[in-house]
Amino acid sequence: MGLQPLEFSDCYLDSPWFRERIRAHEAELERTNKFIKELIKDGKNLIAATKSLSAAQRKFAHSLRDFKFEFIGDAETDDERCIDASLREFSNFLKNLEEQREIMALSVTETLIKPLEKFRKEQLGAVKEEKKKFDKETEKNYSLIDKHLNLSAKKKDSHLQEADIQVEQNRQHFYELSLEYVCKLQEIQERKKFEFVEPMLSFFQGMFTFYHQGHELAKDFNHYKMELQINIQNTRNRFEGTRSEVEELMNKIRQNPKDHKRASQFTAEGYLYVQEKRPAPFGSSWVKHYCMYRKAAKKFNIIPFEHRSGGKLGDGEVFFLKECTKRHTDSIDRRFCFDVEAADRPGAALTMQAFSEEERKQWLEALGGKEALLHSFNRAIIPRPEGSAQLDKMGLTILRKCISAVETRGINDQGLYRVVGVSSKVQRLLSMLMDVKTCNEVDLENSIDWEVKTITSALKQYLRSLPEPLMTYELHGDFIVPAKSGSPESRVNAIHFLVHKLPEKNKEMLDILVKHLTNVSNHSKQNLMTVANLGVVFGPTLMRPQEETVAAIMDLKFQNIVVEILIENHEKIFRTLPDATFPEPVSLSTSPPNAPPRQSKRQGQRTKRPVAVYNLCLELEDGDSVNLPKADTTAGNLDSLSSPSPTIAAVPGPLGPDKNHLADGSSFGDWTSSVPCQTRSPMVQWLNTQSPTTPSCSPAVTPPSPKPPPSPLSLPAAIVDKPPERYGEWRMMSKTGAAPRPDQPEQLFVFPT
């Protein structure tokens, strides 16, 4: 289990566990920062001292081997697994290279030192500055609350109202800063995967030039570099799409945080100040506690927690509520107070103070006090508004009309389904198609009034307007599971089985659509819409989650993989029945990533050459040896690397412990069941299949010939499927599918042969 997602809604609750998750993210970034500093120092040693080159490279290799990327969520894509394994591969490469080393000259300043230094200063440095602001604002916010709550209720109303306004403004400012800081933390965690590994790839590429045996080494290592470049570009592309979704969700929660609270088993929870009485003449003190109450069991948990003292959890207390009474200001010199009495301590009331009158009313309602409020702390999933589109004969007619027009007029149009139409025209076309009176009058195949991009946008808008996504909310989690781990065959079998569990109308429409997308991908040399690009476009459309959370957005990349599998295996999935013996109740496990072999087709020529300095050395955790397949895949087929290939069998085992999961069964055992976790399917252990955007490290790809034929540039997957006003210009990209970086010219990575 990697780092837990930081939910924006938790910024307003600011619970102890939320603070623990923030500290876990901060610790990971600090570890990354220290590692990059050490790596830069090692790189400079390589340049400065030729005589100490051997020792410096071995230390450099050791640093790479020990570092491991953390990820947000409970699983990685195949791309991320290969990126994780790439550091170990680089380390092994250096060790083997050192054995055959001859005097060489290295120049790594431009390819390694500067990009890492820039990343560390601009990205990690920016997070440090945000952390300082966040810590400072935390101190200011809770200090002001303490001071405010100590105000006497006997002061003038005008003075109290002014103080209330000031505290509320300060709290809103603190929430704004908290939202921005949480967003920045998660952004840098995702960004570092490609920002860090890409300079390493460039460093290895440049190093081949300076070695006596570099030419032969590059032949053995070439196709792995190409696959890793695809892994990096796919990860970058998914990051761009995910970032826009995260920002949109953050803005929604910022506008109305109460409507986006996550579901919880507790009737009420939050911070309260609890009066702790002391023996005379010491009076009493007010201590801040995080309180949780379940109305059904009348169970009240209170845990002391102070943000300003390092955020350590105190010893919790659990009691069963007997009654709750509101305290008036004539009986206590504090506002927003109420008393609770425990069932096992009759007559010993516990006085508590809320942060505001509104929060006191909410607690009174939840605890069964005299004053109640119409809304409560109960959190529920906010249902999405149902669209006007329906999954009926009219819907199938609309789908067929649009598909027929696209395949007749624009199957070779560049950016098909990626380039969006004008919003007003799209809405007008969709309205006419959904009207029984005008549907048959619309001629999409011959009319010049409707551009192809308008038709494709209308088709996507219709699918998004369905009351429920085409692949249903019920099976959403089940479809995600096989995309997260496993072998290619088991992934396809799992999705094959699930597709046939869909309602008949859903399956029929999905069959028509996926067949069309398969046809579109077959023309990818002209329209540049590979299977990977189509997955990016239709993943969120066909598999939108029921609840909008950061965790759901992090699963977007797995939704894309599911769509890619449907396109690549259309005939098997929709034309054959699944194996009746397939589903078995086994738990989910994760297979180790399979690294690609570096073997060349020209094995027969090896007898006349020096011994190769690079041989694959992937050490598995269990120490098993692996017989690697030979490279037999053509170099020109890089759009999809998910064809079946020999894989390493994984022994099912329990998942690793959740590093950020807090659980204390003795103090508040019920809390553990309320901690959000990823949905796991009880049906079957579905293992990951390889997809165009997530090529596993197992398939082998032959290095390109010295003069490869020119191929069209592919579309940037960073352009997500959004309305036209969200984008000013659609830019063409390189064959790798990556958008040009602002600080670098557009270029293709050319690997020498």
Short mmCIF file of C-alpha atoms in Angstrom, two decimals, residues 22-478:
data_model
loop_
_atom_site.label_atom_id
_atom_site.label_comp_id
_atom_site.label_asym_id
_atom_site.label_seq_id
_atom_site.Cartn_x
_atom_site.Cartn_y
_atom_site.Cartn_z
CA ILE A 22 0.06 14.94 5.21
CA ARG A 23 3.19 14.15 7.24
CA ALA A 24 3.64 10.89 5.30
CA HIS A 25 3.59 12.84 2.02
CA GLU A 26 6.01 15.43 3.41
CA ALA A 27 8.40 12.75 4.62
CA GLU A 28 8.40 11.09 1.21
CA LEU A 29 9.19 14.40 -0.53
CA GLU A 30 11.99 15.11 1.93
CA ARG A 31 13.42 11.65 1.24
CA THR A 32 13.25 12.36 -2.49
CA ASN A 33 14.94 15.74 -2.04
CA LYS A 34 17.81 14.23 -0.06
CA PHE A 35 18.21 11.44 -2.59
CA ILE A 36 18.37 13.86 -5.53
CA LYS A 37 21.01 15.93 -3.74
CA GLU A 38 23.11 12.81 -3.23
CA LEU A 39 22.59 11.72 -6.81
CA ILE A 40 23.70 15.10 -8.15
CA LYS A 41 26.80 14.97 -5.96
CA ASP A 42 27.64 11.52 -7.31
CA GLY A 43 27.18 12.73 -10.89
CA LYS A 44 29.60 15.59 -10.36
CA ASN A 45 32.17 13.14 -9.01
CA LEU A 46 31.98 11.26 -12.29
CA ILE A 47 32.87 14.42 -14.19
CA ALA A 48 35.52 15.71 -11.79
CA ALA A 49 37.69 12.66 -11.25
CA THR A 50 38.54 10.19 -13.99
CA LYS A 51 40.78 8.25 -11.63
CA SER A 52 37.91 7.73 -9.16
CA LEU A 53 35.37 6.98 -11.88
CA SER A 54 34.95 3.35 -10.88
CA ALA A 55 34.19 4.10 -7.23
CA ALA A 56 31.86 6.96 -8.12
CA GLN A 57 29.85 4.85 -10.55
CA ARG A 58 29.48 2.01 -8.06
CA LYS A 59 28.18 4.43 -5.44
CA PHE A 60 25.90 5.96 -8.01
CA ALA A 61 24.55 2.52 -8.90
CA HIS A 62 24.03 1.68 -5.24
CA SER A 63 22.02 4.87 -4.69
CA LEU A 64 19.77 4.06 -7.62
CA ARG A 65 19.14 0.52 -6.44
CA ASP A 66 18.08 1.55 -2.97
CA PHE A 67 15.55 4.16 -4.06
CA LYS A 68 11.91 3.23 -4.65
CA PHE A 69 9.04 5.40 -5.76
CA GLU A 70 5.96 5.61 -3.59
CA PHE A 71 2.58 5.84 -5.28
CA ILE A 72 -0.82 7.18 -4.32
CA GLY A 73 -3.54 4.53 -3.98
CA ASP A 74 -3.35 0.76 -3.70
CA ALA A 75 -1.89 -0.22 -7.08
CA GLU A 76 0.38 0.91 -9.90
CA THR A 77 -0.06 0.75 -13.65
CA ASP A 78 2.33 -1.32 -15.72
CA ASP A 79 4.06 1.90 -16.78
CA GLU A 80 4.67 2.88 -13.16
CA ARG A 81 5.93 -0.59 -12.33
CA CYS A 82 8.42 -0.43 -15.17
CA ILE A 83 9.48 3.04 -14.05
CA ASP A 84 9.98 1.70 -10.53
CA ALA A 85 12.02 -1.21 -11.84
CA SER A 86 14.03 1.02 -14.15
CA LEU A 87 16.25 2.34 -11.35
CA ARG A 88 17.29 -1.20 -10.49
CA GLU A 89 17.95 -1.88 -14.15
CA PHE A 90 20.08 1.24 -14.42
CA SER A 91 22.01 0.13 -11.35
CA ASN A 92 22.71 -3.30 -12.80
CA PHE A 93 23.76 -1.72 -16.06
CA LEU A 94 26.39 0.38 -14.32
CA LYS A 95 27.79 -2.58 -12.40
CA ASN A 96 28.18 -4.68 -15.54
CA LEU A 97 29.59 -1.74 -17.43
CA GLU A 98 32.25 -1.15 -14.78
CA GLU A 99 33.69 -4.64 -15.32
CA GLN A 100 34.37 -3.86 -18.99
CA ARG A 101 35.25 -0.22 -18.44
CA GLU A 102 37.96 1.48 -20.42
CA ILE A 103 39.09 5.07 -20.23
CA MET A 104 36.13 7.20 -21.22
CA ALA A 105 34.95 10.73 -20.95
CA LEU A 106 31.59 11.65 -19.52
CA SER A 107 29.58 14.77 -19.81
CA VAL A 108 26.45 14.54 -17.72
CA THR A 109 25.94 18.16 -16.76
CA GLU A 110 23.36 19.00 -19.41
CA THR A 111 21.55 15.66 -19.45
CA LEU A 112 21.44 14.83 -15.75
CA ILE A 113 22.66 17.49 -13.31
CA LYS A 114 20.73 20.51 -14.57
CA PRO A 115 17.30 18.81 -14.97
CA LEU A 116 17.52 17.25 -11.51
CA GLU A 117 18.71 20.49 -9.96
CA LYS A 118 15.90 22.35 -11.66
CA PHE A 119 13.34 19.82 -10.46
CA ARG A 120 14.67 19.92 -6.92
CA LYS A 121 14.79 23.72 -6.69
CA GLU A 122 11.64 24.60 -8.61
CA GLN A 123 9.32 21.76 -7.65
CA LEU A 124 10.51 20.43 -4.30
CA GLY A 125 11.56 23.93 -3.24
CA ALA A 126 8.08 25.23 -3.98
CA VAL A 127 6.58 22.53 -1.76
CA LYS A 128 8.87 23.56 1.09
CA GLU A 129 7.69 27.15 0.82
CA GLU A 130 4.06 26.00 0.80
CA LYS A 131 4.76 23.90 3.91
CA LYS A 132 6.12 26.93 5.76
CA LYS A 133 3.00 28.93 4.90
CA PHE A 134 0.75 26.04 5.88
CA ASP A 135 2.45 25.53 9.26
CA LYS A 136 2.39 29.24 9.97
CA GLU A 137 -1.29 29.53 9.09
CA THR A 138 -2.11 26.46 11.24
CA GLU A 139 -0.48 28.09 14.23
CA LYS A 140 -2.26 31.37 13.57
CA ASN A 141 -5.67 29.77 13.03
CA TYR A 142 -5.81 27.65 16.13
CA SER A 143 -4.23 30.34 18.29
CA LEU A 144 -6.93 32.76 17.19
CA ILE A 145 -9.63 30.15 17.88
CA ASP A 146 -8.26 29.59 21.37
CA LYS A 147 -8.22 33.31 22.04
CA HIS A 148 -11.67 33.76 20.57
CA LEU A 149 -13.25 31.00 22.60
CA ASN A 150 -11.86 32.50 25.78
CA LEU A 151 -13.91 35.68 25.23
CA SER A 152 -16.46 36.26 27.93
CA ALA A 153 -20.07 36.02 26.92
CA LYS A 154 -20.75 39.18 28.95
CA LYS A 155 -19.00 41.40 26.46
CA LYS A 156 -21.00 43.60 24.14
CA ASP A 157 -22.77 41.89 21.28
CA SER A 158 -21.08 44.13 18.74
CA HIS A 159 -17.68 43.15 20.06
CA LEU A 160 -18.56 39.46 19.97
CA GLN A 161 -19.98 39.69 16.45
CA GLU A 162 -16.87 41.44 15.23
CA ALA A 163 -14.72 38.74 16.82
CA ASP A 164 -16.87 36.01 15.23
CA ILE A 165 -16.43 37.56 11.78
CA GLN A 166 -12.69 37.84 12.23
CA VAL A 167 -12.36 34.20 13.30
CA GLU A 168 -14.52 32.99 10.41
CA GLN A 169 -12.47 34.96 7.88
CA ASN A 170 -9.28 33.54 9.29
CA ARG A 171 -10.69 29.99 9.15
CA GLN A 172 -11.70 30.43 5.53
CA HIS A 173 -8.21 31.67 4.69
CA PHE A 174 -6.77 28.64 6.46
CA TYR A 175 -9.03 26.30 4.46
CA GLU A 176 -7.96 27.96 1.20
CA LEU A 177 -4.29 27.54 2.07
CA SER A 178 -4.88 23.93 3.17
CA LEU A 179 -6.58 23.08 -0.13
CA GLU A 180 -3.72 24.53 -2.14
CA TYR A 181 -1.08 22.75 -0.05
CA VAL A 182 -2.81 19.37 -0.32
CA CYS A 183 -3.14 19.79 -4.09
CA LYS A 184 0.55 20.69 -4.39
CA LEU A 185 1.65 17.69 -2.30
CA GLN A 186 -0.21 15.22 -4.50
CA GLU A 187 0.87 16.92 -7.69
CA ILE A 188 4.57 16.67 -6.86
CA GLN A 189 4.20 13.01 -5.82
CA GLU A 190 2.92 12.20 -9.31
CA ARG A 191 5.23 14.60 -11.15
CA LYS A 192 8.47 13.25 -9.71
CA LYS A 193 8.05 9.87 -11.40
CA PHE A 194 8.68 11.22 -14.88
CA GLU A 195 10.61 14.38 -13.95
CA PHE A 196 13.25 12.27 -12.24
CA VAL A 197 13.54 9.20 -14.45
CA GLU A 198 13.62 11.06 -17.76
CA PRO A 199 16.97 12.79 -17.04
CA MET A 200 18.33 9.41 -16.03
CA LEU A 201 17.31 7.99 -19.39
CA SER A 202 19.05 10.87 -21.18
CA PHE A 203 22.17 10.31 -19.09
CA PHE A 204 22.38 6.68 -20.16
CA GLN A 205 21.77 7.61 -23.76
CA GLY A 206 24.64 10.09 -23.78
CA MET A 207 26.99 7.72 -22.03
CA PHE A 208 26.97 5.21 -24.91
CA THR A 209 28.84 7.66 -27.12
CA PHE A 210 31.92 7.72 -24.90
CA TYR A 211 32.49 4.03 -24.35
CA HIS A 212 34.68 1.79 -26.46
CA GLN A 213 31.96 -0.81 -26.63
CA GLY A 214 29.07 1.65 -26.59
CA HIS A 215 27.89 0.78 -30.06
CA GLU A 216 27.32 -2.89 -29.28
CA LEU A 217 25.89 -2.04 -25.87
CA ALA A 218 23.31 0.29 -27.39
CA LYS A 219 22.06 -2.51 -29.64
CA ASP A 220 21.35 -4.72 -26.64
CA PHE A 221 19.84 -1.96 -24.53
CA ASN A 222 17.98 -0.05 -27.22
CA HIS A 223 14.49 -1.53 -27.15
CA TYR A 224 14.32 -1.32 -23.35
CA LYS A 225 15.03 2.38 -23.57
CA MET A 226 12.25 2.79 -26.10
CA GLU A 227 9.77 0.97 -23.89
CA LEU A 228 10.82 3.00 -20.87
CA GLN A 229 10.36 6.20 -22.86
CA ILE A 230 6.82 5.07 -23.67
CA ASN A 231 6.28 4.28 -19.97
CA ILE A 232 7.44 7.78 -19.03
CA GLN A 233 5.34 9.49 -21.69
CA ASN A 234 2.25 7.46 -20.77
CA THR A 235 2.74 8.34 -17.11
CA ARG A 236 3.16 12.00 -18.00
CA ASN A 237 0.06 11.94 -20.19
CA ARG A 238 -2.04 10.38 -17.45
CA PHE A 239 -0.69 12.93 -15.01
CA GLU A 240 -1.90 15.79 -17.22
CA GLY A 241 -5.39 14.32 -17.44
CA THR A 242 -5.52 13.51 -13.73
CA ARG A 243 -4.32 16.97 -12.74
CA SER A 244 -7.17 18.69 -14.57
CA GLU A 245 -9.70 16.38 -12.88
CA VAL A 246 -8.17 17.04 -9.46
CA GLU A 247 -8.28 20.80 -9.98
CA GLU A 248 -11.92 20.60 -11.07
CA LEU A 249 -12.82 18.57 -7.97
CA MET A 250 -10.91 20.98 -5.75
CA ASN A 251 -12.85 23.93 -7.18
CA LYS A 252 -16.16 22.13 -6.60
CA ILE A 253 -15.30 21.44 -2.99
CA ARG A 254 -13.99 24.97 -2.50
CA GLN A 255 -17.33 26.41 -3.67
CA ASN A 256 -19.49 24.18 -1.48
CA PRO A 257 -17.52 21.95 0.92
CA LYS A 258 -20.61 20.80 2.86
CA ASP A 259 -22.12 19.13 -0.20
CA HIS A 260 -18.99 17.06 -0.84
CA LYS A 261 -18.45 15.48 2.55
CA ARG A 262 -17.56 11.82 2.34
CA ALA A 263 -19.77 9.09 3.75
CA SER A 264 -18.97 8.03 7.31
CA GLN A 265 -20.33 5.58 9.87
CA PHE A 266 -20.32 8.32 12.51
CA THR A 267 -23.40 10.45 13.03
CA ALA A 268 -21.17 13.37 14.03
CA GLU A 269 -17.45 13.96 14.29
CA GLY A 270 -15.15 16.92 14.71
CA TYR A 271 -13.20 18.96 17.22
CA LEU A 272 -14.63 19.99 20.58
CA TYR A 273 -13.03 21.61 23.60
CA VAL A 274 -13.59 19.49 26.70
CA GLN A 275 -13.49 21.00 30.20
CA GLU A 276 -11.12 19.10 32.47
CA LYS A 277 -11.81 19.92 36.11
CA ARG A 278 -8.98 19.99 38.63
CA PRO A 279 -8.96 19.92 42.42
CA ALA A 280 -9.35 23.27 44.19
CA PRO A 281 -7.85 25.82 43.97
CA PHE A 282 -6.53 25.01 40.49
CA GLY A 283 -9.87 25.48 38.68
CA SER A 284 -10.27 23.83 35.27
CA SER A 285 -8.71 23.75 31.80
CA TRP A 286 -10.12 23.32 28.30
CA VAL A 287 -8.45 20.69 26.12
CA LYS A 288 -9.14 20.16 22.43
CA HIS A 289 -10.39 16.68 21.51
CA TYR A 290 -11.39 15.00 18.28
CA CYS A 291 -14.84 13.54 18.99
CA MET A 292 -16.79 10.85 17.13
CA TYR A 293 -20.36 9.79 17.92
CA ARG A 294 -22.49 6.93 16.60
CA LYS A 295 -26.14 7.51 17.29
CA ALA A 296 -27.30 3.92 16.78
CA ALA A 297 -25.04 2.59 19.53
CA LYS A 298 -24.89 5.88 21.48
CA LYS A 299 -21.13 5.40 21.50
CA PHE A 300 -18.97 8.49 22.04
CA ASN A 301 -15.20 8.46 21.31
CA ILE A 302 -12.99 11.38 22.35
CA ILE A 303 -9.28 11.61 21.53
CA PRO A 304 -7.08 14.51 22.70
CA PHE A 305 -5.11 16.05 19.85
CA GLU A 306 -3.17 19.28 19.61
CA HIS A 307 -2.00 20.50 16.20
CA ARG A 308 0.67 22.75 17.62
CA SER A 309 2.44 20.17 19.78
CA GLY A 310 3.67 17.88 17.02
CA GLY A 311 0.24 16.38 16.32
CA LYS A 312 0.62 13.37 18.58
CA LEU A 313 -2.47 11.38 19.50
CA GLY A 314 -3.36 11.18 23.16
CA ASP A 315 -5.07 8.35 24.98
CA GLY A 316 -8.64 8.08 23.76
CA GLU A 317 -11.73 7.55 25.88
CA VAL A 318 -14.95 5.74 24.98
CA PHE A 319 -18.28 6.02 26.80
CA PHE A 320 -21.97 5.52 26.07
CA LEU A 321 -24.14 8.62 26.01
CA LYS A 322 -27.03 8.97 28.41
CA GLU A 323 -28.23 12.50 27.67
CA CYS A 324 -27.12 15.84 26.28
CA THR A 325 -28.07 19.28 27.61
CA LYS A 326 -27.47 22.71 26.17
CA ARG A 327 -25.61 25.17 28.44
CA HIS A 328 -26.74 28.78 28.49
CA THR A 329 -24.36 31.70 28.99
CA ASP A 330 -25.89 32.52 32.36
CA SER A 331 -24.56 29.23 33.74
CA ILE A 332 -21.08 29.29 32.20
CA ASP A 333 -18.72 32.04 31.11
CA ARG A 334 -18.17 30.53 27.65
CA ARG A 335 -20.25 30.35 24.52
CA PHE A 336 -21.28 27.35 22.40
CA CYS A 337 -21.21 24.94 25.35
CA PHE A 338 -23.26 21.83 26.14
CA ASP A 339 -23.10 19.01 28.66
CA VAL A 340 -23.04 15.27 27.96
CA GLU A 341 -23.61 12.61 30.58
CA ALA A 342 -22.20 9.10 30.32
CA ALA A 343 -24.42 6.12 31.09
CA ASP A 344 -21.83 4.58 33.39
CA ARG A 345 -21.18 7.87 35.26
CA PRO A 346 -24.57 9.20 36.36
CA GLY A 347 -24.50 12.74 37.65
CA ALA A 348 -20.98 13.46 36.32
CA ALA A 349 -21.59 15.69 33.31
CA LEU A 350 -18.84 16.47 30.81
CA THR A 351 -18.89 20.05 29.49
CA MET A 352 -17.92 20.55 25.85
CA GLN A 353 -17.51 23.63 23.68
CA ALA A 354 -18.06 23.76 19.92
CA PHE A 355 -16.29 26.14 17.54
CA SER A 356 -19.48 28.05 16.65
CA GLU A 357 -23.20 28.22 17.35
CA GLU A 358 -23.98 26.40 14.12
CA GLU A 359 -21.69 23.52 15.05
CA ARG A 360 -23.22 23.37 18.52
CA LYS A 361 -26.69 23.02 17.00
CA GLN A 362 -25.44 20.21 14.79
CA TRP A 363 -23.96 18.39 17.77
CA LEU A 364 -27.15 18.88 19.76
CA GLU A 365 -29.17 17.35 16.94
CA ALA A 366 -26.82 14.39 16.60
CA LEU A 367 -26.66 13.80 20.36
CA GLY A 368 -30.42 14.12 20.85
CA GLY A 369 -30.30 17.56 22.48
CA LYS A 370 -33.26 19.90 22.73
CA GLU A 371 -32.30 22.10 19.78
CA ALA A 372 -32.05 20.39 16.43
CA LEU A 373 -30.95 21.43 12.97
CA LEU A 374 -32.47 20.29 9.71
CA HIS A 375 -29.11 19.10 8.40
CA SER A 376 -26.64 16.99 10.30
CA PHE A 377 -23.13 15.65 10.19
CA ASN A 378 -24.24 12.54 8.33
CA ARG A 379 -22.32 12.31 5.14
CA ALA A 380 -23.66 10.75 2.03
CA ILE A 381 -22.58 10.34 -1.52
CA ILE A 382 -23.95 13.19 -3.59
CA PRO A 383 -25.75 11.56 -6.50
CA ARG A 384 -25.01 12.85 -9.93
CA PRO A 385 -27.88 14.53 -11.71
CA GLU A 386 -29.44 12.22 -14.22
CA GLY A 387 -29.10 13.21 -17.83
CA SER A 388 -31.87 13.32 -20.37
CA ALA A 389 -30.29 10.58 -22.48
CA GLN A 390 -31.69 7.07 -22.12
CA LEU A 391 -30.40 3.62 -22.98
CA ASP A 392 -33.21 2.63 -25.37
CA LYS A 393 -33.87 2.14 -29.07
CA MET A 394 -33.53 5.88 -29.64
CA GLY A 395 -30.11 5.78 -28.00
CA LEU A 396 -28.98 2.91 -30.23
CA THR A 397 -30.24 4.83 -33.26
CA ILE A 398 -28.24 7.90 -32.24
CA LEU A 399 -25.14 5.80 -31.70
CA ARG A 400 -25.43 4.05 -35.07
CA LYS A 401 -26.10 7.29 -36.96
CA CYS A 402 -23.06 8.99 -35.46
CA ILE A 403 -20.78 5.99 -35.98
CA SER A 404 -21.90 5.56 -39.58
CA ALA A 405 -21.25 9.23 -40.31
CA VAL A 406 -17.81 9.16 -38.67
CA GLU A 407 -16.71 6.02 -40.53
CA THR A 408 -18.03 7.37 -43.83
CA ARG A 409 -16.70 10.92 -43.64
CA GLY A 410 -13.89 11.17 -41.11
CA ILE A 411 -12.29 7.85 -40.21
CA ASN A 412 -8.90 9.28 -41.27
CA ASP A 413 -9.29 12.73 -39.69
CA GLN A 414 -6.36 13.52 -37.43
CA GLY A 415 -7.34 13.78 -33.78
CA LEU A 416 -10.65 11.99 -34.25
CA TYR A 417 -12.57 12.07 -30.93
CA ARG A 418 -9.73 14.11 -29.42
CA VAL A 419 -10.51 17.38 -31.19
CA VAL A 420 -13.78 18.74 -29.78
CA GLY A 421 -16.50 20.62 -31.60
CA VAL A 422 -18.08 23.98 -30.83
CA SER A 423 -20.20 23.59 -27.71
CA SER A 424 -23.31 25.32 -29.07
CA LYS A 425 -23.32 23.22 -32.26
CA VAL A 426 -22.81 20.02 -30.28
CA GLN A 427 -25.78 20.79 -28.02
CA ARG A 428 -27.98 21.66 -30.99
CA LEU A 429 -27.10 18.46 -32.83
CA LEU A 430 -27.65 16.34 -29.75
CA SER A 431 -31.02 17.96 -29.09
CA MET A 432 -32.14 17.21 -32.66
CA LEU A 433 -30.95 13.60 -32.45
CA MET A 434 -32.72 13.00 -29.15
CA ASP A 435 -36.00 14.44 -30.45
CA VAL A 436 -38.17 11.73 -32.03
CA LYS A 437 -39.63 14.26 -34.49
CA THR A 438 -36.30 15.49 -35.88
CA CYS A 439 -34.00 12.50 -35.45
CA ASN A 440 -34.78 10.92 -38.82
CA GLU A 441 -34.46 14.27 -40.58
CA VAL A 442 -30.84 14.77 -39.53
CA ASP A 443 -28.51 13.65 -42.34
CA LEU A 444 -25.06 13.29 -40.85
CA GLU A 445 -23.42 11.39 -43.70
CA ASN A 446 -23.99 13.94 -46.45
CA SER A 447 -24.72 17.25 -44.72
CA ILE A 448 -21.89 19.80 -44.63
CA ASP A 449 -23.61 21.59 -41.77
CA TRP A 450 -22.28 19.09 -39.27
CA GLU A 451 -18.51 18.77 -38.97
CA VAL A 452 -17.02 15.43 -37.97
CA LYS A 453 -15.71 16.89 -34.72
CA THR A 454 -19.25 18.07 -33.91
CA ILE A 455 -20.60 14.54 -34.48
CA THR A 456 -17.90 12.88 -32.35
CA SER A 457 -18.43 15.41 -29.55
CA ALA A 458 -22.19 14.81 -29.66
CA LEU A 459 -21.62 11.05 -29.41
CA LYS A 460 -19.40 11.47 -26.36
CA GLN A 461 -21.85 13.92 -24.80
CA TYR A 462 -24.70 11.46 -25.25
CA LEU A 463 -22.73 8.73 -23.46
CA ARG A 464 -21.89 11.13 -20.62
CA SER A 465 -25.56 12.15 -20.34
CA LEU A 466 -26.76 8.64 -19.57
CA PRO A 467 -28.17 8.31 -16.04
CA GLU A 468 -25.55 5.64 -15.38
CA PRO A 469 -22.27 5.00 -17.24
CA LEU A 470 -22.39 2.33 -19.90
CA MET A 471 -20.30 -0.04 -17.78
CA THR A 472 -22.52 0.64 -14.70
CA TYR A 473 -21.73 1.85 -11.20
CA GLU A 474 -22.29 -1.63 -9.80
CA LEU A 475 -19.45 -3.21 -11.78
CA HIS A 476 -17.16 -0.17 -11.74
CA GLY A 477 -14.93 -1.46 -8.93
CA ASP A 478 -14.87 -4.98 -10.41
#
